[in-house]
Structures are given as C-alpha cells and as structure tokens.
PDB file of C-alpha atoms in Angstrom:
ATOM      1  CA  MET A 267     -15.913 -35.300-144.376  1.00  0.00           C
ATOM      2  CA  THR A 268     -19.314 -33.807-143.383  1.00  0.00           C
ATOM      3  CA  ASP A 269     -20.048 -31.627-140.410  1.00  0.00           C
ATOM      4  CA  LEU A 270     -22.107 -33.184-137.589  1.00  0.00           C
ATOM      5  CA  PRO A 271     -25.169 -31.777-136.822  1.00  0.00           C
ATOM      6  CA  SER A 272     -25.447 -28.571-134.742  1.00  0.00           C
ATOM      7  CA  PRO A 273     -26.862 -28.607-131.268  1.00  0.00           C
ATOM      8  CA  SER A 274     -30.161 -27.542-132.563  1.00  0.00           C
ATOM      9  CA  GLY A 275     -29.925 -30.506-134.738  1.00  0.00           C
ATOM     10  CA  ALA A 276     -29.770 -28.432-137.823  1.00  0.00           C
ATOM     11  CA  PRO A 277     -27.088 -30.067-140.536  1.00  0.00           C
ATOM     12  CA  GLY A 278     -23.994 -27.849-141.307  1.00  0.00           C
ATOM     13  CA  GLY A 279     -23.273 -26.351-137.988  1.00  0.00           C
ATOM     14  CA  PRO A 280     -20.340 -27.151-136.037  1.00  0.00           C
ATOM     15  CA  PRO A 281     -20.421 -29.641-133.231  1.00  0.00           C
ATOM     16  CA  VAL A 282     -20.965 -28.565-129.761  1.00  0.00           C
ATOM     17  CA  GLY A 283     -17.251 -27.014-128.456  1.00  0.00           C
ATOM     18  CA  ARG A 284     -16.037 -27.330-131.926  1.00  0.00           C
ATOM     19  CA  PRO A 285     -15.146 -23.787-133.403  1.00  0.00           C
ATOM     20  CA  ALA A 286     -16.645 -23.198-136.763  1.00  0.00           C
ATOM     21  CA  GLY A 287     -14.153 -23.580-139.654  1.00  0.00           C
ATOM     22  CA  LEU A 288     -12.467 -26.774-138.015  1.00  0.00           C
ATOM     23  CA  PRO A 289     -12.758 -29.993-140.091  1.00  0.00           C
ATOM     24  CA  VAL A 290     -14.370 -32.915-138.210  1.00  0.00           C
ATOM     25  CA  GLY A 291     -11.704 -35.450-137.509  1.00  0.00           C
ATOM     26  CA  GLY A 292      -8.027 -35.219-136.549  1.00  0.00           C
ATOM     27  CA  PRO A 293      -5.539 -32.650-137.722  1.00  0.00           C
ATOM     28  CA  GLY A 294      -5.667 -31.892-141.432  1.00  0.00           C
ATOM     29  CA  GLY A 295      -8.786 -33.738-141.678  1.00  0.00           C
ATOM     30  CA  LEU A 296      -7.372 -37.344-140.822  1.00  0.00           C
ATOM     31  CA  PRO A 297      -9.875 -39.816-139.597  1.00  0.00           C
ATOM     32  CA  VAL A 298     -10.137 -40.564-136.170  1.00  0.00           C
ATOM     33  CA  SER A 299     -10.917 -43.995-134.509  1.00  0.00           C
ATOM     34  CA  GLY A 300     -12.329 -44.357-131.003  1.00  0.00           C
ATOM     35  CA  ALA A 301     -15.330 -43.092-129.387  1.00  0.00           C
ATOM     36  CA  ALA A 302     -14.608 -39.289-128.891  1.00  0.00           C
ATOM     37  CA  GLY A 303     -15.946 -38.205-125.659  1.00  0.00           C
ATOM     38  CA  VAL A 304     -16.522 -41.422-124.169  1.00  0.00           C
ATOM     39  CA  ALA A 305     -14.587 -41.674-120.882  1.00  0.00           C
ATOM     40  CA  GLY A 306     -11.798 -44.445-121.044  1.00  0.00           C
ATOM     41  CA  GLN A 307     -11.997 -44.676-124.874  1.00  0.00           C
ATOM     42  CA  PRO A 308      -8.663 -43.784-126.773  1.00  0.00           C
ATOM     43  CA  ILE A 309      -8.992 -41.808-129.874  1.00  0.00           C
ATOM     44  CA  THR A 310      -6.300 -43.011-132.555  1.00  0.00           C
ATOM     45  CA  LEU A 311      -5.380 -40.918-135.536  1.00  0.00           C
ATOM     46  CA  ARG A 312      -5.150 -42.976-138.454  1.00  0.00           C
ATOM     47  CA  VAL A 313      -3.149 -42.282-141.668  1.00  0.00           C
ATOM     48  CA  GLY A 314      -6.071 -43.593-143.829  1.00  0.00           C
ATOM     49  CA  LEU A 315      -9.269 -45.392-143.342  1.00  0.00           C
ATOM     50  CA  GLY A 316      -8.254 -48.520-141.331  1.00  0.00           C
ATOM     51  CA  GLY A 317      -4.589 -47.545-141.635  1.00  0.00           C
ATOM     52  CA  SER A 318      -1.774 -47.696-139.158  1.00  0.00           C
ATOM     53  CA  SER A 319      -1.746 -45.110-136.250  1.00  0.00           C
ATOM     54  CA  ALA A 320      -0.418 -41.789-137.329  1.00  0.00           C
ATOM     55  CA  SER A 321       1.855 -41.575-134.367  1.00  0.00           C
ATOM     56  CA  GLY A 322       3.532 -45.047-135.207  1.00  0.00           C
ATOM     57  CA  SER A 323       3.640 -48.168-133.184  1.00  0.00           C
ATOM     58  CA  PHE A 324       4.195 -48.056-129.303  1.00  0.00           C
ATOM     59  CA  PHE A 325       7.514 -50.036-130.087  1.00  0.00           C
ATOM     60  CA  ASP A 326       8.929 -47.472-132.278  1.00  0.00           C
ATOM     61  CA  ARG A 327       7.575 -44.492-130.066  1.00  0.00           C
ATOM     62  CA  ILE A 328       9.351 -45.546-127.196  1.00  0.00           C
ATOM     63  CA  GLY A 329      12.604 -46.354-129.012  1.00  0.00           C
ATOM     64  CA  GLY A 330      12.485 -49.700-130.250  1.00  0.00           C
ATOM     65  CA  ALA A 331      14.471 -52.881-129.079  1.00  0.00           C
ATOM     66  CA  PRO A 332      17.150 -50.923-127.141  1.00  0.00           C
ATOM     67  CA  THR A 333      14.545 -49.598-124.798  1.00  0.00           C
ATOM     68  CA  PHE A 334      12.994 -53.115-124.200  1.00  0.00           C
ATOM     69  CA  ASP A 335      16.511 -54.595-123.627  1.00  0.00           C
ATOM     70  CA  ARG A 336      17.204 -51.815-120.976  1.00  0.00           C
ATOM     71  CA  LEU A 337      13.676 -52.754-119.210  1.00  0.00           C
ATOM     72  CA  VAL A 338      14.533 -56.394-118.919  1.00  0.00           C
ATOM     73  CA  ARG A 339      18.026 -55.976-118.044  1.00  0.00           C
ATOM     74  CA  ARG A 340      16.669 -53.515-115.195  1.00  0.00           C
ATOM     75  CA  PHE A 341      14.011 -55.917-113.767  1.00  0.00           C
ATOM     76  CA  TYR A 342      16.303 -59.024-114.112  1.00  0.00           C
ATOM     77  CA  GLU A 343      19.044 -56.818-111.836  1.00  0.00           C
ATOM     78  CA  GLY A 344      16.155 -56.698-109.441  1.00  0.00           C
ATOM     79  CA  VAL A 345      14.913 -60.464-109.720  1.00  0.00           C
ATOM     80  CA  GLN A 346      18.210 -61.542-109.013  1.00  0.00           C
ATOM     81  CA  THR A 347      18.151 -60.015-105.553  1.00  0.00           C
ATOM     82  CA  ASP A 348      14.909 -61.656-104.561  1.00  0.00           C
ATOM     83  CA  ASP A 349      14.442 -64.516-102.482  1.00  0.00           C
ATOM     84  CA  VAL A 350      10.963 -65.155-103.058  1.00  0.00           C
ATOM     85  CA  ILE A 351      11.012 -65.121-106.893  1.00  0.00           C
ATOM     86  CA  TRP A 352      14.577 -65.784-108.046  1.00  0.00           C
ATOM     87  CA  PRO A 353      14.100 -69.428-107.603  1.00  0.00           C
ATOM     88  CA  MET A 354      11.589 -69.512-110.181  1.00  0.00           C
ATOM     89  CA  TYR A 355      13.882 -68.270-112.853  1.00  0.00           C
ATOM     90  CA  PRO A 356      16.716 -70.213-114.873  1.00  0.00           C
ATOM     91  CA  GLN A 357      20.081 -69.227-113.121  1.00  0.00           C
ATOM     92  CA  ASP A 358      21.712 -71.237-115.685  1.00  0.00           C
ATOM     93  CA  ASP A 359      20.226 -69.598-118.653  1.00  0.00           C
ATOM     94  CA  LEU A 360      19.838 -66.069-117.340  1.00  0.00           C
ATOM     95  CA  GLU A 361      20.740 -64.626-120.969  1.00  0.00           C
ATOM     96  CA  GLY A 362      18.162 -66.778-122.389  1.00  0.00           C
ATOM     97  CA  ALA A 363      15.377 -65.295-120.229  1.00  0.00           C
ATOM     98  CA  ILE A 364      16.451 -61.978-120.857  1.00  0.00           C
ATOM     99  CA  SER A 365      16.395 -62.273-124.392  1.00  0.00           C
ATOM    100  CA  ARG A 366      12.983 -64.159-124.418  1.00  0.00           C
ATOM    101  CA  LEU A 367      11.058 -61.666-122.299  1.00  0.00           C
ATOM    102  CA  SER A 368      12.540 -58.666-124.432  1.00  0.00           C
ATOM    103  CA  LEU A 369      11.646 -60.508-127.734  1.00  0.00           C
ATOM    104  CA  PHE A 370       8.189 -61.327-126.413  1.00  0.00           C
ATOM    105  CA  LEU A 371       7.571 -57.654-125.221  1.00  0.00           C
ATOM    106  CA  GLN A 372       8.973 -56.070-128.375  1.00  0.00           C
ATOM    107  CA  GLN A 373       6.614 -58.055-130.632  1.00  0.00           C
ATOM    108  CA  TYR A 374       3.585 -57.522-128.303  1.00  0.00           C
ATOM    109  CA  TRP A 375       4.087 -53.927-128.706  1.00  0.00           C
ATOM    110  CA  GLY A 376       4.847 -53.708-132.301  1.00  0.00           C
ATOM    111  CA  GLY A 377       8.256 -54.852-133.093  1.00  0.00           C
ATOM    112  CA  PRO A 378       9.348 -57.707-134.895  1.00  0.00           C
ATOM    113  CA  GLY A 379       7.946 -61.151-134.772  1.00  0.00           C
ATOM    114  CA  THR A 380      11.007 -62.993-133.765  1.00  0.00           C
ATOM    115  CA  TYR A 381       9.595 -64.271-130.489  1.00  0.00           C
ATOM    116  CA  SER A 382       6.803 -66.168-132.215  1.00  0.00           C
ATOM    117  CA  GLU A 383       9.302 -67.192-135.052  1.00  0.00           C
ATOM    118  CA  GLU A 384      11.979 -68.834-132.795  1.00  0.00           C
ATOM    119  CA  ARG A 385       9.359 -70.087-129.985  1.00  0.00           C
ATOM    120  CA  GLY A 386       5.942 -70.326-131.551  1.00  0.00           C
ATOM    121  CA  HIS A 387       2.818 -68.792-129.877  1.00  0.00           C
ATOM    122  CA  PRO A 388       3.724 -67.087-126.710  1.00  0.00           C
ATOM    123  CA  ARG A 389       0.899 -69.025-124.652  1.00  0.00           C
ATOM    124  CA  LEU A 390       1.908 -67.235-121.562  1.00  0.00           C
ATOM    125  CA  ARG A 391      -0.340 -68.993-119.064  1.00  0.00           C
ATOM    126  CA  MET A 392       0.752 -72.305-120.135  1.00  0.00           C
ATOM    127  CA  ARG A 393       4.519 -71.267-120.005  1.00  0.00           C
ATOM    128  CA  HIS A 394       3.996 -70.145-116.323  1.00  0.00           C
ATOM    129  CA  ASN A 395       1.639 -72.750-115.247  1.00  0.00           C
ATOM    130  CA  PRO A 396       4.567 -74.998-113.842  1.00  0.00           C
ATOM    131  CA  PHE A 397       5.451 -72.283-111.403  1.00  0.00           C
ATOM    132  CA  ARG A 398       3.699 -71.514-108.331  1.00  0.00           C
ATOM    133  CA  ILE A 399       2.861 -67.783-108.569  1.00  0.00           C
ATOM    134  CA  THR A 400       1.093 -66.667-105.628  1.00  0.00           C
ATOM    135  CA  SER A 401      -0.002 -62.814-104.814  1.00  0.00           C
ATOM    136  CA  GLU A 402       3.404 -62.387-102.845  1.00  0.00           C
ATOM    137  CA  ALA A 403       5.389 -63.554-106.008  1.00  0.00           C
ATOM    138  CA  ARG A 404       3.083 -61.368-108.388  1.00  0.00           C
ATOM    139  CA  GLU A 405       3.789 -58.460-106.026  1.00  0.00           C
ATOM    140  CA  HIS A 406       7.483 -58.978-105.782  1.00  0.00           C
ATOM    141  CA  TRP A 407       7.434 -59.441-109.513  1.00  0.00           C
ATOM    142  CA  LEU A 408       5.419 -56.093-110.098  1.00  0.00           C
ATOM    143  CA  LEU A 409       8.026 -54.504-107.557  1.00  0.00           C
ATOM    144  CA  HIS A 410      10.889 -55.024-109.794  1.00  0.00           C
ATOM    145  CA  MET A 411       9.327 -54.360-113.180  1.00  0.00           C
ATOM    146  CA  ARG A 412       7.822 -51.067-111.689  1.00  0.00           C
ATOM    147  CA  ASP A 413      11.634 -50.061-110.961  1.00  0.00           C
ATOM    148  CA  ALA A 414      12.549 -50.871-114.405  1.00  0.00           C
ATOM    149  CA  VAL A 415       9.704 -49.187-115.951  1.00  0.00           C
ATOM    150  CA  GLU A 416      10.358 -46.167-114.073  1.00  0.00           C
ATOM    151  CA  SER A 417      14.118 -46.228-115.111  1.00  0.00           C
ATOM    152  CA  LEU A 418      13.104 -45.689-118.794  1.00  0.00           C
ATOM    153  CA  GLU A 419      11.805 -42.023-117.951  1.00  0.00           C
ATOM    154  CA  LEU A 420       9.123 -42.529-120.715  1.00  0.00           C
ATOM    155  CA  ALA A 421       6.597 -39.971-121.536  1.00  0.00           C
ATOM    156  CA  PRO A 422       3.880 -40.082-118.867  1.00  0.00           C
ATOM    157  CA  LEU A 423       1.148 -41.849-121.133  1.00  0.00           C
ATOM    158  CA  ASP A 424       3.576 -44.163-122.728  1.00  0.00           C
ATOM    159  CA  GLU A 425       4.624 -45.335-119.185  1.00  0.00           C
ATOM    160  CA  ALA A 426       0.966 -45.753-117.831  1.00  0.00           C
ATOM    161  CA  GLU A 427       0.146 -47.779-121.140  1.00  0.00           C
ATOM    162  CA  LEU A 428       3.144 -49.966-120.568  1.00  0.00           C
ATOM    163  CA  TRP A 429       2.627 -50.449-117.070  1.00  0.00           C
ATOM    164  CA  GLY A 430      -1.062 -51.066-117.402  1.00  0.00           C
ATOM    165  CA  TYR A 431      -0.216 -53.723-119.554  1.00  0.00           C
ATOM    166  CA  LEU A 432       2.337 -55.423-117.218  1.00  0.00           C
ATOM    167  CA  ASP A 433       0.140 -55.279-114.230  1.00  0.00           C
ATOM    168  CA  ARG A 434      -2.761 -56.898-115.902  1.00  0.00           C
ATOM    169  CA  ALA A 435      -0.432 -59.554-117.084  1.00  0.00           C
ATOM    170  CA  ALA A 436       0.964 -60.393-113.820  1.00  0.00           C
ATOM    171  CA  HIS A 437      -2.250 -60.612-112.133  1.00  0.00           C
ATOM    172  CA  ALA A 438      -3.108 -62.802-114.972  1.00  0.00           C
ATOM    173  CA  MET A 439      -0.285 -65.252-114.489  1.00  0.00           C
ATOM    174  CA  THR A 440      -1.313 -65.634-110.861  1.00  0.00           C
ATOM    175  CA  ASN A 441      -1.963 -69.387-110.331  1.00  0.00           C
ATOM    176  CA  THR A 442      -2.085 -70.279-106.977  1.00  0.00           C
ATOM    177  CA  PHE A 443      -4.229 -68.403-103.978  1.00  0.00           C
ATOM    178  CA  ASP A 444      -3.449 -69.739-100.984  1.00  0.00           C
TER     179      ASP A 444
END
C-alpha cells in the first residue's frame, strides 16, 4: 500500500494524525472499507480485497442461533402479556411464530438461510399487511423487543446495531395511521 500525501501535499509523509511508520489500512495492513473520518460511516476491516469482515458476521459475533432463540423467546414472553399486540399473534401456533422470527433474524444477520429455504423471500411488509399495525402497536412491540435485547447483555456496539435494525423494521411495518 502507498502512503497518503502529507498535509503539505508532498507524497510519502504520514497522513494527518497518523504516526510515521504505520501502514495505511487496518492492523497488519489489512484493507479497510468505509469512509474513514466521515461521521456515521462505519469502517470494516476485510480479510482481503472485497473479502468478508475480519471480525466475522454479526450472527457469529453475538453467539449464533442460541442468542437469537433467547431473544425471540424473551420477546414472546412479553408479547403474551400485552393486550394490544397479543391478539395479532397465532396463539395456536406460538412455537411456529417463535421459530419463524428466530430463523428470519438469524438469516438477516449472517446465519443459515433456513428461513428462505422454508418460506421463500421474507416479504415482511406483505406478511404484516393483514394486521392493523398502529403506532401504539409498534410501541408495544418495541417495548417487549427492547426488554429482550437488553436481556442478552450484548457488547454496547452490538446491542446498538441490533436495536437500530429492530427499531427501523418496526417503524417500517406500521401500516395504520389513525
């Protein structure tokens, strides 16, 4: 790898804030993707040009299928006590609902593709469309999911990444605005 120009524009000097002698890139000179120094842009260390993340998938990093199973079971414990959203769930097929949500989340976060193998494309909006999902229902869903996420005691950045997705997904499923 070549060094970036120095602050004066002369080639060969270390970039601003980078001690001389350190290679440009990640640890050991690994390629880095992302926009370094740009707020809100993640930096991902790659094992090679266009390769997988050096830190592994989120699925593996947080403990794989057992972690997602714990998350979903804790979530459904709360849902069963909720008068607003429990009626939307299949009480006669609770284990099926638990399995489907866990498999979907596992697949989304880099685990096995079992969900799609069994059910096809996730089509989340289509699958949720038959239900009247109001902002109140969304907030109840988020309340129980927040409790479930916190129960996992993930590393703060992993928790924030998971919660960010779940919050956005819940907002995207809202389909009734009265």
